[in-house]
Amino acid sequence: MKKMISQLHKAGLPPGTPLHVGELKSNTSLVTICGLGENVYWEKITDNIEECRKILGEAAPIQWVNIDGLARIDLLQEIGSFFNLHPLTIEDIFDTSQRPKQEEYEGYTYFTCRALSLAEITGAIESEQVSLIIGSSYVLSVSERETDLFTTTRKRLKMNKGGVRLRGTDYLAYSLLDMIVDHYFVVLEKTGERLETLEESILRKPDNATLQTIHTLKREMIAMRQAAWPLREAIVGLEQSGTVFVDSADSLHLRDVYSHVVQIIDTIEIYREMLSGMLDIYLSSVNNKLNEVMKILTIFAAIFIPLTLISGIYGMNFRFMPELEWLYGYPFALGLMAATAIVLLGYFRCKKWL
Amino acid sequence: MKKMISQLHKAGLPPGTPLHVGELKSNTSLVTICGLGENVYWEKITDNIEECRKILGEAAPIQWVNIDGLARIDLLQEIGSFFNLHPLTIEDIFDTSQRPKQEEYEGYTYFTCRALSLAEITGAIESEQVSLIIGSSYVLSVSERETDLFTTTRKRLKMNKGGVRLRGTDYLAYSLLDMIVDHYFVVLEKTGERLETLEESILRKPDNATLQTIHTLKREMIAMRQAAWPLREAIVGLEQSGTVFVDSADSLHLRDVYSHVVQIIDTIEIYREMLSGMLDIYLSSVNNKLNEVMKILTIFAAIFIPLTLISGIYGMNFRFMPELEWLYGYPFALGLMAATAIVLLGYFRCKKWL
Amino acid sequence: MKKMISQLHKAGLPPGTPLHVGELKSNTSLVTICGLGENVYWEKITDNIEECRKILGEAAPIQWVNIDGLARIDLLQEIGSFFNLHPLTIEDIFDTSQRPKQEEYEGYTYFTCRALSLAEITGAIESEQVSLIIGSSYVLSVSERETDLFTTTRKRLKMNKGGVRLRGTDYLAYSLLDMIVDHYFVVLEKTGERLETLEESILRKPDNATLQTIHTLKREMIAMRQAAWPLREAIVGLEQSGTVFVDSADSLHLRDVYSHVVQIIDTIEIYREMLSGMLDIYLSSVNNKLNEVMKILTIFAAIFIPLTLISGIYGMNFRFMPELEWLYGYPFALGLMAATAIVLLGYFRCKKWL
Amino acid sequence: MKKMISQLHKAGLPPGTPLHVGELKSNTSLVTICGLGENVYWEKITDNIEECRKILGEAAPIQWVNIDGLARIDLLQEIGSFFNLHPLTIEDIFDTSQRPKQEEYEGYTYFTCRALSLAEITGAIESEQVSLIIGSSYVLSVSERETDLFTTTRKRLKMNKGGVRLRGTDYLAYSLLDMIVDHYFVVLEKTGERLETLEESILRKPDNATLQTIHTLKREMIAMRQAAWPLREAIVGLEQSGTVFVDSADSLHLRDVYSHVVQIIDTIEIYREMLSGMLDIYLSSVNNKLNEVMKILTIFAAIFIPLTLISGIYGMNFRFMPELEWLYGYPFALGLMAATAIVLLGYFRCKKWL
Amino acid sequence: MKKMISQLHKAGLPPGTPLHVGELKSNTSLVTICGLGENVYWEKITDNIEECRKILGEAAPIQWVNIDGLARIDLLQEIGSFFNLHPLTIEDIFDTSQRPKQEEYEGYTYFTCRALSLAEITGAIESEQVSLIIGSSYVLSVSERETDLFTTTRKRLKMNKGGVRLRGTDYLAYSLLDMIVDHYFVVLEKTGERLETLEESILRKPDNATLQTIHTLKREMIAMRQAAWPLREAIVGLEQSGTVFVDSADSLHLRDVYSHVVQIIDTIEIYREMLSGMLDIYLSSVNNKLNEVMKILTIFAAIFIPLTLISGIYGMNFRFMPELEWLYGYPFALGLMAATAIVLLGYFRCKKWL
């Protein structure tokens, strides 16, 4: 998530120059083009410009062009010019530090948002930018690296479950968006588990590491909220664009995604509140520990110091000290000490310290 | 309440697939169908598809179909197809992690919200999703498990108090909604009692358990607010829908429910503020305890250490120490100690520590 | 103020049933009816239904019906049916836990808000609900118990100061509302004085009781804000209702009340901010005390422990210890101790602890 | 600033009664009337009603009536009746606890805001209410006491710099408002200096007095914000009133004042944030001091207690203790003590405490 | 950044007087005039009024006048009168404490915002005001001192990359604005690095200096947000002005800058949240240190005080103390001490303190 907040800027280049901004997450750019129609389904993969151009030329009611990886600017520019994309759109695709947004261009709608996933080893939340370009006969989806985000969609298209292939580019775009939003739930669920683990560890053994975990999670939740909030607005933008999702059936589906995003935002809020609570409990535990330590010190000091005084008194070298001559002077002194100790112990017990 | 934030997501299924999301709270689905009219009242219970279809076919001015439990997807789909419900509505009914909302579909209004109740043993706040589908001649209510939420409404319908049966589906839907909102007050009242108990226990014996109770209650209040806030919006949605609650009399009743929800939200805010105050008092109590402990330590140490020094001095083995030879040297030393102790005690009394 | 947040709910009764919700603050219901006109003024008090009906039948350009106490539901229903009040209005009057609001009904405007007063003995802020029903020829005001809230208004009406009696029901309603809002200022002023007392006591002797007073005041301010905020909206509602306060002169007066309420809200904000400040100062005082205690402990321990060591050294029983044989060994040891003490005192003085 | 929050209310008087609310800041009411025109300038001062009436009767294209002090209600009523002011306007002028606001009356615009100044001796922020009444041929300005707020404006009018006298009442009102807003900057600048002093004193010698200064400043900033926020709205009200500042040139000037007020609000926010930061640093300093004290105590105790034990051991009276008989027993014991002390010092140095 | 909040006010001068407000950052005013056209490019630098007037007279499709430094009021007034600028515009240019804003004047649009840069030595964030005046055939840009902010733009114009010179004043203004916004990213990136350094230093060695750095950064972030927030509004103002950026192509570019500013604001929020987290960790570290210190004190005191007691007991001078006569009394006493120490060490180990 840290990468979201570094390498944000582009050197003073003329606007409209497609330049990669942000960490480059893949060294290749793999183009997968699917031709979709009632009885049509073909899928071709390439990373060659010539070949790409040829495949794009093949007729199909709907074309879904998916690009994984942003390494090949030339390839994207070729595809962009094929679909008449505005230079600013191309530039935006390569600026991977963007805020989710939806923008109307002539002939297509541009939509960008962040897809979340969990890092395999560390379990940290990773985020990458996914751009969708929705035209009347094509959908172009660009992600920062090869993911299995859209594998399920592709399978469903192949099998034409629910007549997916007949339903136009809006429905295809909706399916892709739905997939992205579903992955937010996966991440949230995992975060929920981490929160539970954390809660236990706070009670068991609170240390500075726990505190840092709390803050790491807090920051991740903020970053997630910063991905989800504008996503919500962007979906409203899609709904009101007037060029896509005009059909009421598609609009219903979009409303569904919208309510999912709202639910995600709500859950993030609950998580943040939980983290605040944990912070309080952590700080209180530390304080309680200090109290505990101080009580023990006080009890030890308060009991032994008077006893030491007694021993000191009978260690004085005065010539005339009657107790010293007593036969049972020593047991008397020990008894005095014991009595003092018992009285003090009773006092601390009555103070509920023991 | 914890269950609200787990199992949120649905695997990558095609949209419109009715699949249960969230914890399954009942293993059955019990359908209760009531036929209502001026002189008509019948009530039939079934969990058999065939039978259900037959009962639904029976004529009555208004039908109220109540389903308890989400276990039987087939049953709900049957009823859904009888009333021409949109697949997304069916899907939404089964997704029990939804945010309260109101949506217009062709021929009916879909309304979903959370009903709150108190767990019998633990007293924890439990929440379940209740969906209402309001058509022109029927109301369909779906809850996650068998509850006595609507028992009172059913009695009133049977006895036709206030001509309830004559007043159309809007009024019936309002009655059900009113019941749900009334239960929020029950929960709030109980929470109020818990807050009072908590307040006393903070002053009597503040420990880490108290702190956790504070945070549990805080989180419950947040979850409740997250149930109440969108409920308010959903009721506004009902009021503005243009298809239900168009009659001004019904609209007045809805306004009444609306003001109840606003009142609930206000009370939640007060409770949250009270909890924040308790947190402060708790933390301050812990600090005060530390102060108390430290004062006692300081008093003990500050009084006995000088006395020990005196005893140490007269325990020194110098050959020429005039006091040691004095007849009243020993009482003199004891007197010196007593005097020192009294001076120090006076000092601490004047510091208001004793 | 605590009573605002308990007994909030009504058992599952059919809507429109007038049932008292909240603590019953009076055992009677006293009806005072005033007939007002240019040359007309009469005032009759009763708690008998028959008599009440008769008085209401007496003609007067404007009738002001004031009811103190909610004990007699039958009486209110009688009056309600005389003025054709909607059942929901009657229900609202008896639900004393309502949020301030303004609602349009056929033939009248319903307005409810909270009147504040100070408890005579404890000085706590008390709040009761006051409902105003403004018709074209009558004003009905209902309060929870006998108060002297409207005594001044009555006097002024009797003396017809400023031609009050000529100015219609809007002006009468405004006068009542103005009285209610004026009492908020009385409460705020008293609270201001309590804040000053509190501030002094924090500096003089901060203890847990002070902390609780801070939180009691905080909570009272929240409750007051929750009374004042919706009052503001309700007044806006009156202004925009289109049925009352349509005359620009009356509208000016209402604007005046509105700006008073805004001023009240501002003052509450300042008070809350002051309370937060006091909380900080309180916590800091507690911390400072701890520091003070620890410094004294440290000074005592750090000075006397080395001296004790010296006395211990010369208390050792080695056969060959030259100092012990010195003639001035004892004074030398005492001098060593004094020197050590002086050096250490100098050290603490230079640390600015003394 | 404290005076803003006391004496807020007016006893239950009929509305429209001009009664002074708030602390009376002056015992007189001095009226300064200026006649302004292209070639006209006269200025007359009086506090006599008769004389005042006569001066007001003298013709001049524009009359600027300035009143300093609210002691003479009769004088203001006379002037009010001359200009046909609404009784509520008069009442508002005397209620010095008002929120800044702008109100349209027939024939004039009423504008009230708070003018800030610094108390000469204490440097505390003082605030007084200034009311402006802007008619088509006169401007009436009322302040709570004699100030030099408008001295510069008067000079400029006398010299007719920039043709001020020709520019109508809007421009005159704008000049007065501009003066008031400029004084906010003076106060802010002084506050900035106090913040710098405070910051240093926190680092040098943090005590409870520092804390109180922080909270005093915080409260002053809140009061200032409560003066500045509604002022902003009131200026917007002026701009949109439709009766004043309709000329686009005047509107530009008003926009300028508006952006100054926004800048003031921004600066107040920064100051508040700075104060929060100082509070944190203060609390942290107190904590650090405690740490410091505890370290010293720990070092003293941990070093001398073991040494005392050693001396205690060799002070035991066992008959058979070989060390006691050694020739170099005493130096050996002293050496043991020194060694122990050195080891412990090394330990604390390695802990980085020394 | 501190300079943003000092010297805010202008003495009581008549409005419209160009007077420098804020710290004067340059002692000169250097005018660079560029003539731009399809085949035209010339660039002339002067600080002489006469020369300046002559150059301005030279024809060119577009003139870009850039002024570095605000020292020469006369020069700016000359240029202002050449382009018919309103006196308030000139005044605003010299008031360097302004909030970013956009204002429409007759014939031109006035736009002002803050350009950020990093101080060369200290790395502190510096901010200066840049004003843009966009006419139909000229762009006037004024900055507070000589910067290299627009060097890249100038190069690009010289080389006419992307046909920049053909695209009108809107595009030129956009290029300048884009440069300014790009520098915000540079500053943010540097701040991100400082945050990382800070985070490490908190864990390594938290002291009061760390705390102050946190607050310095917090304040810088607030100042940056106060520069960025109104910038966003000002850009919206440009978009909606109706006189500039009316062409849809230019509007797209402006939308791009807008989304950059939103991204900047988002990043600032994340940074602020990170700083809050660091503050928590810092305070917790301090607390933990105290705990650490107290544990060591407690362990030392609790172990050695009992041992001292034992030694004291056997230092008592009773005549009849059997142990003293034992042959192995001394080893026995030492053994008792060792045993006691071991038991206590075991106790603390079991408490997990060791």
mmCIF file of N, CA and C in Angstrom, chain D residues 208-277:
data_model
loop_
_atom_site.group_PDB
_atom_site.id
_atom_site.type_symbol
_atom_site.label_atom_id
_atom_site.label_comp_id
_atom_site.label_asym_id
_atom_site.label_seq_id
_atom_site.Cartn_x
_atom_site.Cartn_y
_atom_site.Cartn_z
ATOM 1 N N ASN D 208 1.582 24.294 34.713
ATOM 2 C CA ASN D 208 0.140 24.385 34.555
ATOM 3 C C ASN D 208 -0.300 25.728 33.998
ATOM 4 N N ALA D 209 0.492 26.775 34.253
ATOM 5 C CA ALA D 209 0.130 28.083 33.721
ATOM 6 C C ALA D 209 0.189 28.055 32.193
ATOM 7 N N THR D 210 1.224 27.410 31.647
ATOM 8 C CA THR D 210 1.344 27.273 30.202
ATOM 9 C C THR D 210 0.092 26.604 29.646
ATOM 10 N N LEU D 211 -0.307 25.534 30.312
ATOM 11 C CA LEU D 211 -1.481 24.800 29.869
ATOM 12 C C LEU D 211 -2.700 25.699 29.828
ATOM 13 N N GLN D 212 -2.831 26.514 30.856
ATOM 14 C CA GLN D 212 -3.991 27.395 30.888
ATOM 15 C C GLN D 212 -3.921 28.447 29.802
ATOM 16 N N THR D 213 -2.715 28.932 29.518
ATOM 17 C CA THR D 213 -2.576 29.885 28.419
ATOM 18 C C THR D 213 -2.999 29.229 27.111
ATOM 19 N N ILE D 214 -2.576 27.988 26.910
ATOM 20 C CA ILE D 214 -2.988 27.277 25.699
ATOM 21 C C ILE D 214 -4.503 27.250 25.591
ATOM 22 N N HIS D 215 -5.169 26.920 26.712
ATOM 23 C CA HIS D 215 -6.614 26.817 26.635
ATOM 24 C C HIS D 215 -7.301 28.170 26.510
ATOM 25 N N THR D 216 -6.699 29.189 27.110
ATOM 26 C CA THR D 216 -7.252 30.531 26.927
ATOM 27 C C THR D 216 -7.189 30.906 25.449
ATOM 28 N N LEU D 217 -6.048 30.659 24.836
ATOM 29 C CA LEU D 217 -5.900 30.992 23.423
ATOM 30 C C LEU D 217 -6.851 30.166 22.570
ATOM 31 N N LYS D 218 -6.976 28.898 22.924
ATOM 32 C CA LYS D 218 -7.898 28.028 22.175
ATOM 33 C C LYS D 218 -9.303 28.602 22.205
ATOM 34 N N ARG D 219 -9.698 29.011 23.416
ATOM 35 C CA ARG D 219 -11.055 29.521 23.567
ATOM 36 C C ARG D 219 -11.226 30.829 22.802
ATOM 37 N N GLU D 220 -10.178 31.664 22.843
ATOM 38 C CA GLU D 220 -10.247 32.899 22.077
ATOM 39 C C GLU D 220 -10.369 32.630 20.586
ATOM 40 N N MET D 221 -9.655 31.607 20.125
ATOM 41 C CA MET D 221 -9.740 31.273 18.701
ATOM 42 C C MET D 221 -11.149 30.776 18.349
ATOM 43 N N ILE D 222 -11.757 30.008 19.273
ATOM 44 C CA ILE D 222 -13.121 29.550 19.002
ATOM 45 C C ILE D 222 -14.081 30.732 18.942
ATOM 46 N N ALA D 223 -13.928 31.643 19.908
ATOM 47 C CA ALA D 223 -14.810 32.813 19.908
ATOM 48 C C ALA D 223 -14.593 33.624 18.633
ATOM 49 N N MET D 224 -13.333 33.711 18.206
ATOM 50 C CA MET D 224 -13.050 34.468 16.988
ATOM 51 C C MET D 224 -13.669 33.786 15.767
ATOM 52 N N ARG D 225 -13.566 32.474 15.757
ATOM 53 C CA ARG D 225 -14.175 31.743 14.646
ATOM 54 C C ARG D 225 -15.680 31.924 14.654
ATOM 55 N N GLN D 226 -16.246 31.951 15.857
ATOM 56 C CA GLN D 226 -17.693 32.147 15.933
ATOM 57 C C GLN D 226 -18.084 33.556 15.537
ATOM 58 N N ALA D 227 -17.132 34.482 15.580
ATOM 59 C CA ALA D 227 -17.407 35.817 15.053
ATOM 60 C C ALA D 227 -17.208 35.849 13.542
ATOM 61 N N ALA D 228 -16.196 35.090 13.064
ATOM 62 C CA ALA D 228 -15.823 35.190 11.644
ATOM 63 C C ALA D 228 -16.730 34.357 10.730
ATOM 64 N N TRP D 229 -17.127 33.153 11.199
ATOM 65 C CA TRP D 229 -17.947 32.296 10.323
ATOM 66 C C TRP D 229 -19.247 32.961 9.890
ATOM 67 N N PRO D 230 -20.055 33.427 10.882
ATOM 68 C CA PRO D 230 -21.316 34.035 10.429
ATOM 69 C C PRO D 230 -21.087 35.353 9.708
ATOM 70 N N LEU D 231 -19.949 36.008 9.980
ATOM 71 C CA LEU D 231 -19.644 37.239 9.255
ATOM 72 C C LEU D 231 -19.558 36.940 7.760
ATOM 73 N N ARG D 232 -18.925 35.827 7.473
ATOM 74 C CA ARG D 232 -18.793 35.393 6.085
ATOM 75 C C ARG D 232 -20.175 35.211 5.445
ATOM 76 N N GLU D 233 -21.030 34.507 6.157
ATOM 77 C CA GLU D 233 -22.387 34.309 5.621
ATOM 78 C C GLU D 233 -23.112 35.631 5.458
ATOM 79 N N ALA D 234 -22.916 36.535 6.438
ATOM 80 C CA ALA D 234 -23.603 37.818 6.385
ATOM 81 C C ALA D 234 -23.155 38.602 5.162
ATOM 82 N N ILE D 235 -21.854 38.494 4.820
ATOM 83 C CA ILE D 235 -21.356 39.216 3.640
ATOM 84 C C ILE D 235 -21.964 38.625 2.380
ATOM 85 N N VAL D 236 -22.057 37.292 2.349
ATOM 86 C CA VAL D 236 -22.746 36.665 1.219
ATOM 87 C C VAL D 236 -24.171 37.190 1.138
ATOM 88 N N GLY D 237 -24.815 37.330 2.320
ATOM 89 C CA GLY D 237 -26.171 37.869 2.357
ATOM 90 C C GLY D 237 -26.234 39.260 1.738
ATOM 91 N N LEU D 238 -25.256 40.101 2.064
ATOM 92 C CA LEU D 238 -25.191 41.451 1.493
ATOM 93 C C LEU D 238 -25.095 41.387 -0.021
ATOM 94 N N GLU D 239 -24.243 40.462 -0.478
ATOM 95 C CA GLU D 239 -23.994 40.364 -1.909
ATOM 96 C C GLU D 239 -25.261 39.950 -2.661
ATOM 97 N N GLN D 240 -26.042 39.102 -2.017
ATOM 98 C CA GLN D 240 -27.210 38.556 -2.705
ATOM 99 C C GLN D 240 -28.489 39.298 -2.370
ATOM 100 N N SER D 241 -28.371 40.386 -1.585
ATOM 101 C CA SER D 241 -29.592 41.012 -1.079
ATOM 102 C C SER D 241 -30.439 41.618 -2.195
ATOM 103 N N GLY D 242 -29.785 42.105 -3.221
ATOM 104 C CA GLY D 242 -30.563 42.686 -4.311
ATOM 105 C C GLY D 242 -30.918 44.140 -4.084
ATOM 106 N N THR D 243 -30.684 44.667 -2.880
ATOM 107 C CA THR D 243 -30.972 46.081 -2.653
ATOM 108 C C THR D 243 -29.705 46.888 -2.434
ATOM 109 N N VAL D 244 -28.689 46.246 -1.845
ATOM 110 C CA VAL D 244 -27.405 46.946 -1.721
ATOM 111 C C VAL D 244 -26.359 46.180 -2.520
ATOM 112 N N PHE D 245 -25.291 46.838 -2.826
ATOM 113 C CA PHE D 245 -24.180 46.238 -3.567
ATOM 114 C C PHE D 245 -24.659 45.609 -4.878
ATOM 115 N N VAL D 246 -25.621 46.295 -5.534
ATOM 116 C CA VAL D 246 -26.085 45.780 -6.823
ATOM 117 C C VAL D 246 -25.138 46.184 -7.937
ATOM 118 N N ASP D 247 -24.506 47.338 -7.735
ATOM 119 C CA ASP D 247 -23.543 47.808 -8.722
ATOM 120 C C ASP D 247 -22.346 46.841 -8.738
ATOM 121 N N SER D 248 -21.899 46.447 -9.958
ATOM 122 C CA SER D 248 -20.853 45.419 -10.048
ATOM 123 C C SER D 248 -19.534 45.893 -9.429
ATOM 124 N N ALA D 249 -19.270 47.228 -9.481
ATOM 125 C CA ALA D 249 -18.022 47.733 -8.898
ATOM 126 C C ALA D 249 -18.021 47.527 -7.385
ATOM 127 N N ASP D 250 -19.158 47.867 -6.758
ATOM 128 C CA ASP D 250 -19.260 47.667 -5.313
ATOM 129 C C ASP D 250 -19.195 46.185 -4.975
ATOM 130 N N SER D 251 -19.792 45.395 -5.828
ATOM 131 C CA SER D 251 -19.823 43.963 -5.599
ATOM 132 C C SER D 251 -18.402 43.392 -5.597
ATOM 133 N N LEU D 252 -17.558 43.928 -6.494
ATOM 134 C CA LEU D 252 -16.149 43.510 -6.520
ATOM 135 C C LEU D 252 -15.478 43.798 -5.187
ATOM 136 N N HIS D 253 -15.756 44.980 -4.638
ATOM 137 C CA HIS D 253 -15.151 45.342 -3.361
ATOM 138 C C HIS D 253 -15.609 44.410 -2.252
ATOM 139 N N LEU D 254 -16.896 44.089 -2.286
ATOM 140 C CA LEU D 254 -17.448 43.212 -1.273
ATOM 141 C C LEU D 254 -16.791 41.834 -1.357
ATOM 142 N N ARG D 255 -16.586 41.369 -2.612
ATOM 143 C CA ARG D 255 -15.920 40.095 -2.838
ATOM 144 C C ARG D 255 -14.543 40.095 -2.185
ATOM 145 N N ASP D 256 -13.901 41.264 -2.240
ATOM 146 C CA ASP D 256 -12.577 41.417 -1.649
ATOM 147 C C ASP D 256 -12.645 41.219 -0.134
ATOM 148 N N VAL D 257 -13.611 41.878 0.497
ATOM 149 C CA VAL D 257 -13.782 41.721 1.938
ATOM 150 C C VAL D 257 -14.082 40.260 2.253
ATOM 151 N N TYR D 258 -14.940 39.674 1.444
ATOM 152 C CA TYR D 258 -15.293 38.270 1.639
ATOM 153 C C TYR D 258 -14.045 37.396 1.659
ATOM 154 N N SER D 259 -13.143 37.604 0.661
ATOM 155 C CA SER D 259 -11.961 36.739 0.611
ATOM 156 C C SER D 259 -11.035 37.012 1.798
ATOM 157 N N HIS D 260 -11.077 38.251 2.335
ATOM 158 C CA HIS D 260 -10.315 38.504 3.560
ATOM 159 C C HIS D 260 -10.866 37.687 4.718
ATOM 160 N N VAL D 261 -12.162 37.642 4.830
ATOM 161 C CA VAL D 261 -12.770 36.902 5.941
ATOM 162 C C VAL D 261 -12.431 35.410 5.819
ATOM 163 N N VAL D 262 -12.475 34.900 4.602
ATOM 164 C CA VAL D 262 -12.126 33.490 4.399
ATOM 165 C C VAL D 262 -10.679 33.238 4.841
ATOM 166 N N GLN D 263 -9.810 34.177 4.494
ATOM 167 C CA GLN D 263 -8.404 34.094 4.898
ATOM 168 C C GLN D 263 -8.270 34.119 6.416
ATOM 169 N N ILE D 264 -9.058 34.947 7.065
ATOM 170 C CA ILE D 264 -9.053 35.012 8.535
ATOM 171 C C ILE D 264 -9.446 33.656 9.105
ATOM 172 N N ILE D 265 -10.490 33.068 8.548
ATOM 173 C CA ILE D 265 -10.960 31.767 9.044
ATOM 174 C C ILE D 265 -9.858 30.715 8.866
ATOM 175 N N ASP D 266 -9.200 30.750 7.716
ATOM 176 C CA ASP D 266 -8.096 29.814 7.471
ATOM 177 C C ASP D 266 -7.003 29.969 8.526
ATOM 178 N N THR D 267 -6.631 31.225 8.781
ATOM 179 C CA THR D 267 -5.567 31.473 9.760
ATOM 180 C C THR D 267 -5.985 30.978 11.132
ATOM 181 N N ILE D 268 -7.244 31.216 11.497
ATOM 182 C CA ILE D 268 -7.725 30.728 12.790
ATOM 183 C C ILE D 268 -7.570 29.213 12.862
ATOM 184 N N GLU D 269 -7.895 28.527 11.772
ATOM 185 C CA GLU D 269 -7.760 27.066 11.757
ATOM 186 C C GLU D 269 -6.314 26.646 12.008
ATOM 187 N N ILE D 270 -5.380 27.333 11.308
ATOM 188 C CA ILE D 270 -3.953 27.025 11.504
ATOM 189 C C ILE D 270 -3.570 27.263 12.955
ATOM 190 N N TYR D 271 -4.012 28.369 13.518
ATOM 191 C CA TYR D 271 -3.681 28.675 14.911
ATOM 192 C C TYR D 271 -4.216 27.589 15.825
ATOM 193 N N ARG D 272 -5.443 27.143 15.583
ATOM 194 C CA ARG D 272 -6.020 26.110 16.439
ATOM 195 C C ARG D 272 -5.202 24.827 16.343
ATOM 196 N N GLU D 273 -4.810 24.513 15.137
ATOM 197 C CA GLU D 273 -3.996 23.314 14.942
ATOM 198 C C GLU D 273 -2.665 23.453 15.672
ATOM 199 N N MET D 274 -2.072 24.657 15.613
ATOM 200 C CA MET D 274 -0.815 24.897 16.320
ATOM 201 C C MET D 274 -1.002 24.702 17.814
ATOM 202 N N LEU D 275 -2.129 25.182 18.325
ATOM 203 C CA LEU D 275 -2.394 25.053 19.759
ATOM 204 C C LEU D 275 -2.549 23.588 20.155
ATOM 205 N N SER D 276 -3.203 22.813 19.292
ATOM 206 C CA SER D 276 -3.320 21.377 19.571
ATOM 207 C C SER D 276 -1.946 20.732 19.621
ATOM 208 N N GLY D 277 -1.114 21.132 18.664
ATOM 209 C CA GLY D 277 0.240 20.608 18.655
ATOM 210 C C GLY D 277 0.981 20.966 19.935
#
